[in-house]
């Protein structure tokens, strides 16, 4: 077997090291060739805890990848990979003004939840969480500012 292309990935989950290798084989053009997917896992003492092999036409790779991802997410109860819908919030990706920043800070300190702020500002929840530290708010503690960094606390304590 002559290898045309190879992708290897490893991840550690607890004490188990998992590996996956995807190898495109030579013999025909890649578009019409074969792909071998090998999965393995080793426990802390090197003992095998997972193993498997799948061979398929390269044209089937996208469909099989979606099938595997969907099945594994369904089994794990994670709801599957996130896909963007065609509709985006109206202000997503647009710049924030000083007025909007002040309004966001005020609303956060008043206790408005991220989901409500996302609707109010026509942004994504992730966009709101990313903006909160930029206006001095702690995205992990609704209704709170971020603590002052040590350099600023020392200045404030000295009366500067």
mmCIF file of C-alpha atoms in Angstrom:
data_model
loop_
_atom_site.group_PDB
_atom_site.id
_atom_site.type_symbol
_atom_site.label_atom_id
_atom_site.label_comp_id
_atom_site.label_asym_id
_atom_site.label_seq_id
_atom_site.Cartn_x
_atom_site.Cartn_y
_atom_site.Cartn_z
ATOM 1 C CA UNK A 1 0.000 0.000 0.000
ATOM 2 C CA UNK A 2 1.293 3.430 -0.943
ATOM 3 C CA UNK A 3 0.026 6.262 1.275
ATOM 4 C CA UNK A 4 -1.066 9.438 -0.483
ATOM 5 C CA UNK A 5 -2.237 11.384 2.554
ATOM 6 C CA UNK A 6 -2.396 10.680 6.287
ATOM 7 C CA UNK A 7 -4.002 12.482 9.247
ATOM 8 C CA UNK A 8 -3.397 11.396 12.840
ATOM 9 C CA UNK A 9 -5.004 12.793 15.975
ATOM 10 C CA UNK A 10 -4.659 11.853 19.638
ATOM 11 C CA UNK A 11 -6.646 12.854 22.688
ATOM 12 C CA UNK A 12 -6.416 11.885 26.359
ATOM 13 C CA UNK A 13 -9.629 11.197 28.276
ATOM 14 C CA UNK A 14 -8.895 10.440 31.905
ATOM 15 C CA UNK A 15 -6.168 7.787 31.909
ATOM 16 C CA UNK A 16 -6.907 6.611 28.355
ATOM 17 C CA UNK A 17 -5.050 7.831 25.270
ATOM 18 C CA UNK A 18 -7.162 7.575 22.086
ATOM 19 C CA UNK A 19 -5.784 7.782 18.564
ATOM 20 C CA UNK A 20 -7.415 8.033 15.161
ATOM 21 C CA UNK A 21 -5.617 7.740 11.838
ATOM 22 C CA UNK A 22 -7.162 8.462 8.449
ATOM 23 C CA UNK A 23 -5.071 7.238 5.530
ATOM 24 C CA UNK A 24 -5.783 7.732 1.817
ATOM 25 C CA UNK A 25 -4.342 4.879 -0.206
ATOM 26 C CA UNK A 26 -2.706 5.067 -3.630
ATOM 27 C CA UNK A 27 -3.630 3.041 -6.640
ATOM 28 C CA UNK A 28 -6.281 5.295 -8.115
ATOM 29 C CA UNK A 29 -6.821 9.058 -8.036
ATOM 30 C CA UNK A 30 -7.631 10.194 -4.489
ATOM 31 C CA UNK A 31 -11.137 11.200 -5.589
ATOM 32 C CA UNK A 32 -11.831 7.569 -6.552
ATOM 33 C CA UNK A 33 -9.563 5.842 -4.013
ATOM 34 C CA UNK A 34 -9.990 4.242 -0.643
ATOM 35 C CA UNK A 35 -9.586 5.579 2.864
ATOM 36 C CA UNK A 36 -8.738 3.556 5.951
ATOM 37 C CA UNK A 37 -9.826 4.874 9.346
ATOM 38 C CA UNK A 38 -8.156 3.234 12.341
ATOM 39 C CA UNK A 39 -9.217 3.962 15.929
ATOM 40 C CA UNK A 40 -7.404 2.802 19.046
ATOM 41 C CA UNK A 41 -7.103 3.493 22.721
ATOM 42 C CA UNK A 42 -4.643 2.489 25.411
ATOM 43 C CA UNK A 43 -5.108 2.451 29.166
ATOM 44 C CA UNK A 44 -2.520 3.687 31.679
ATOM 45 C CA UNK A 45 -0.570 0.408 31.518
ATOM 46 C CA UNK A 46 -0.627 0.325 27.695
ATOM 47 C CA UNK A 47 -3.494 -2.161 27.606
ATOM 48 C CA UNK A 48 -5.829 -1.836 24.587
ATOM 49 C CA UNK A 49 -9.220 -0.391 25.525
ATOM 50 C CA UNK A 50 -10.529 0.504 22.057
ATOM 51 C CA UNK A 51 -9.791 -0.656 18.556
ATOM 52 C CA UNK A 52 -11.438 -0.633 15.175
ATOM 53 C CA UNK A 53 -10.888 -0.220 11.473
ATOM 54 C CA UNK A 54 -13.106 1.079 8.698
ATOM 55 C CA UNK A 55 -12.365 1.095 4.973
ATOM 56 C CA UNK A 56 -14.449 3.132 2.557
ATOM 57 C CA UNK A 57 -14.448 4.969 -0.751
ATOM 58 C CA UNK A 58 -13.224 8.547 -0.482
ATOM 59 C CA UNK A 59 -16.522 9.732 -1.976
ATOM 60 C CA UNK A 60 -18.334 8.340 1.097
ATOM 61 C CA UNK A 61 -16.108 10.087 3.665
ATOM 62 C CA UNK A 62 -18.295 13.211 4.219
ATOM 63 C CA UNK A 63 -21.494 11.170 4.665
ATOM 64 C CA UNK A 64 -19.846 8.629 6.979
ATOM 65 C CA UNK A 65 -18.200 11.429 9.010
ATOM 66 C CA UNK A 66 -21.604 13.069 9.546
ATOM 67 C CA UNK A 67 -23.148 9.694 10.395
ATOM 68 C CA UNK A 68 -20.467 8.859 12.973
ATOM 69 C CA UNK A 69 -20.496 12.330 14.532
ATOM 70 C CA UNK A 70 -24.287 12.402 14.768
ATOM 71 C CA UNK A 71 -24.495 8.892 16.216
ATOM 72 C CA UNK A 72 -21.774 9.499 18.797
ATOM 73 C CA UNK A 73 -23.258 12.842 19.866
ATOM 74 C CA UNK A 74 -26.726 11.277 20.133
ATOM 75 C CA UNK A 75 -25.351 8.419 22.242
ATOM 76 C CA UNK A 76 -23.468 10.868 24.482
ATOM 77 C CA UNK A 77 -26.549 13.076 24.792
ATOM 78 C CA UNK A 78 -24.734 16.170 23.545
ATOM 79 C CA UNK A 79 -27.229 16.918 20.784
ATOM 80 C CA UNK A 80 -24.792 16.749 17.934
ATOM 81 C CA UNK A 81 -22.427 19.189 16.315
ATOM 82 C CA UNK A 82 -23.640 22.744 16.066
ATOM 83 C CA UNK A 83 -24.565 23.932 12.645
ATOM 84 C CA UNK A 84 -25.174 27.541 11.747
ATOM 85 C CA UNK A 85 -28.659 28.274 10.581
ATOM 86 C CA UNK A 86 -29.279 30.687 7.745
ATOM 87 C CA UNK A 87 -30.519 33.356 10.149
ATOM 88 C CA UNK A 88 -28.014 35.446 12.085
ATOM 89 C CA UNK A 89 -28.744 38.102 14.666
ATOM 90 C CA UNK A 90 -29.042 41.495 12.948
ATOM 91 C CA UNK A 91 -26.060 43.063 14.765
ATOM 92 C CA UNK A 92 -23.769 40.008 14.780
ATOM 93 C CA UNK A 93 -20.247 41.002 13.770
ATOM 94 C CA UNK A 94 -21.000 44.728 13.757
ATOM 95 C CA UNK A 95 -18.953 47.125 15.906
ATOM 96 C CA UNK A 96 -20.105 48.209 19.348
ATOM 97 C CA UNK A 97 -20.526 51.913 20.142
ATOM 98 C CA UNK A 98 -19.668 53.554 23.462
ATOM 99 C CA UNK A 99 -23.412 53.979 24.070
ATOM 100 C CA UNK A 100 -24.096 50.268 23.469
ATOM 101 C CA UNK A 101 -21.193 49.321 25.736
ATOM 102 C CA UNK A 102 -22.618 51.499 28.516
ATOM 103 C CA UNK A 103 -26.080 50.008 28.012
ATOM 104 C CA UNK A 104 -24.641 46.462 28.112
ATOM 105 C CA UNK A 105 -22.736 47.192 31.318
ATOM 106 C CA UNK A 106 -25.797 48.694 32.960
ATOM 107 C CA UNK A 107 -28.058 45.813 31.926
ATOM 108 C CA UNK A 108 -25.534 43.198 33.143
ATOM 109 C CA UNK A 109 -25.151 44.928 36.490
ATOM 110 C CA UNK A 110 -28.955 45.036 36.763
ATOM 111 C CA UNK A 111 -28.942 41.246 36.463
ATOM 112 C CA UNK A 112 -30.206 40.645 32.922
ATOM 113 C CA UNK A 113 -29.263 37.134 31.743
ATOM 114 C CA UNK A 114 -27.060 36.543 28.693
ATOM 115 C CA UNK A 115 -29.940 35.139 26.606
ATOM 116 C CA UNK A 116 -32.023 38.268 27.181
ATOM 117 C CA UNK A 117 -29.070 40.544 26.420
ATOM 118 C CA UNK A 118 -28.448 38.618 23.188
ATOM 119 C CA UNK A 119 -32.054 39.266 22.105
ATOM 120 C CA UNK A 120 -31.975 42.878 23.252
ATOM 121 C CA UNK A 121 -28.751 43.712 21.384
ATOM 122 C CA UNK A 122 -29.470 41.415 18.389
ATOM 123 C CA UNK A 123 -26.199 39.538 19.006
ATOM 124 C CA UNK A 124 -25.290 35.955 19.797
ATOM 125 C CA UNK A 125 -24.949 34.762 23.392
ATOM 126 C CA UNK A 126 -21.267 34.104 22.669
ATOM 127 C CA UNK A 127 -20.887 37.656 21.386
ATOM 128 C CA UNK A 128 -22.404 39.037 24.589
ATOM 129 C CA UNK A 129 -20.140 36.860 26.784
ATOM 130 C CA UNK A 130 -17.110 37.983 24.780
ATOM 131 C CA UNK A 131 -18.043 41.675 25.095
ATOM 132 C CA UNK A 132 -18.735 41.700 28.845
ATOM 133 C CA UNK A 133 -15.053 41.722 29.946
ATOM 134 C CA UNK A 134 -14.381 44.564 27.508
ATOM 135 C CA UNK A 135 -16.856 46.727 29.398
ATOM 136 C CA UNK A 136 -15.456 45.599 32.748
ATOM 137 C CA UNK A 137 -18.118 43.012 33.600
ATOM 138 C CA UNK A 138 -17.468 39.494 34.865
ATOM 139 C CA UNK A 139 -19.186 37.091 32.437
ATOM 140 C CA UNK A 140 -19.016 34.331 35.064
ATOM 141 C CA UNK A 141 -20.822 36.363 37.753
ATOM 142 C CA UNK A 142 -24.047 38.063 36.641
ATOM 143 C CA UNK A 143 -24.422 41.527 38.141
ATOM 144 C CA UNK A 144 -20.705 41.960 38.892
ATOM 145 C CA UNK A 145 -17.760 43.870 37.512
ATOM 146 C CA UNK A 146 -14.445 42.144 36.963
ATOM 147 C CA UNK A 147 -12.044 42.551 39.876
ATOM 148 C CA UNK A 148 -9.404 45.186 39.311
ATOM 149 C CA UNK A 149 -6.067 43.707 38.271
ATOM 150 C CA UNK A 150 -3.399 43.770 41.007
ATOM 151 C CA UNK A 151 -1.539 46.682 39.359
ATOM 152 C CA UNK A 152 -4.663 48.863 39.502
ATOM 153 C CA UNK A 153 -5.590 47.772 43.038
ATOM 154 C CA UNK A 154 -2.159 48.816 44.308
ATOM 155 C CA UNK A 155 -2.530 52.234 42.635
ATOM 156 C CA UNK A 156 -6.001 52.722 44.110
ATOM 157 C CA UNK A 157 -4.834 51.734 47.593
ATOM 158 C CA UNK A 158 -2.008 54.316 47.425
ATOM 159 C CA UNK A 159 -4.511 57.007 46.416
ATOM 160 C CA UNK A 160 -3.085 57.563 42.936
#
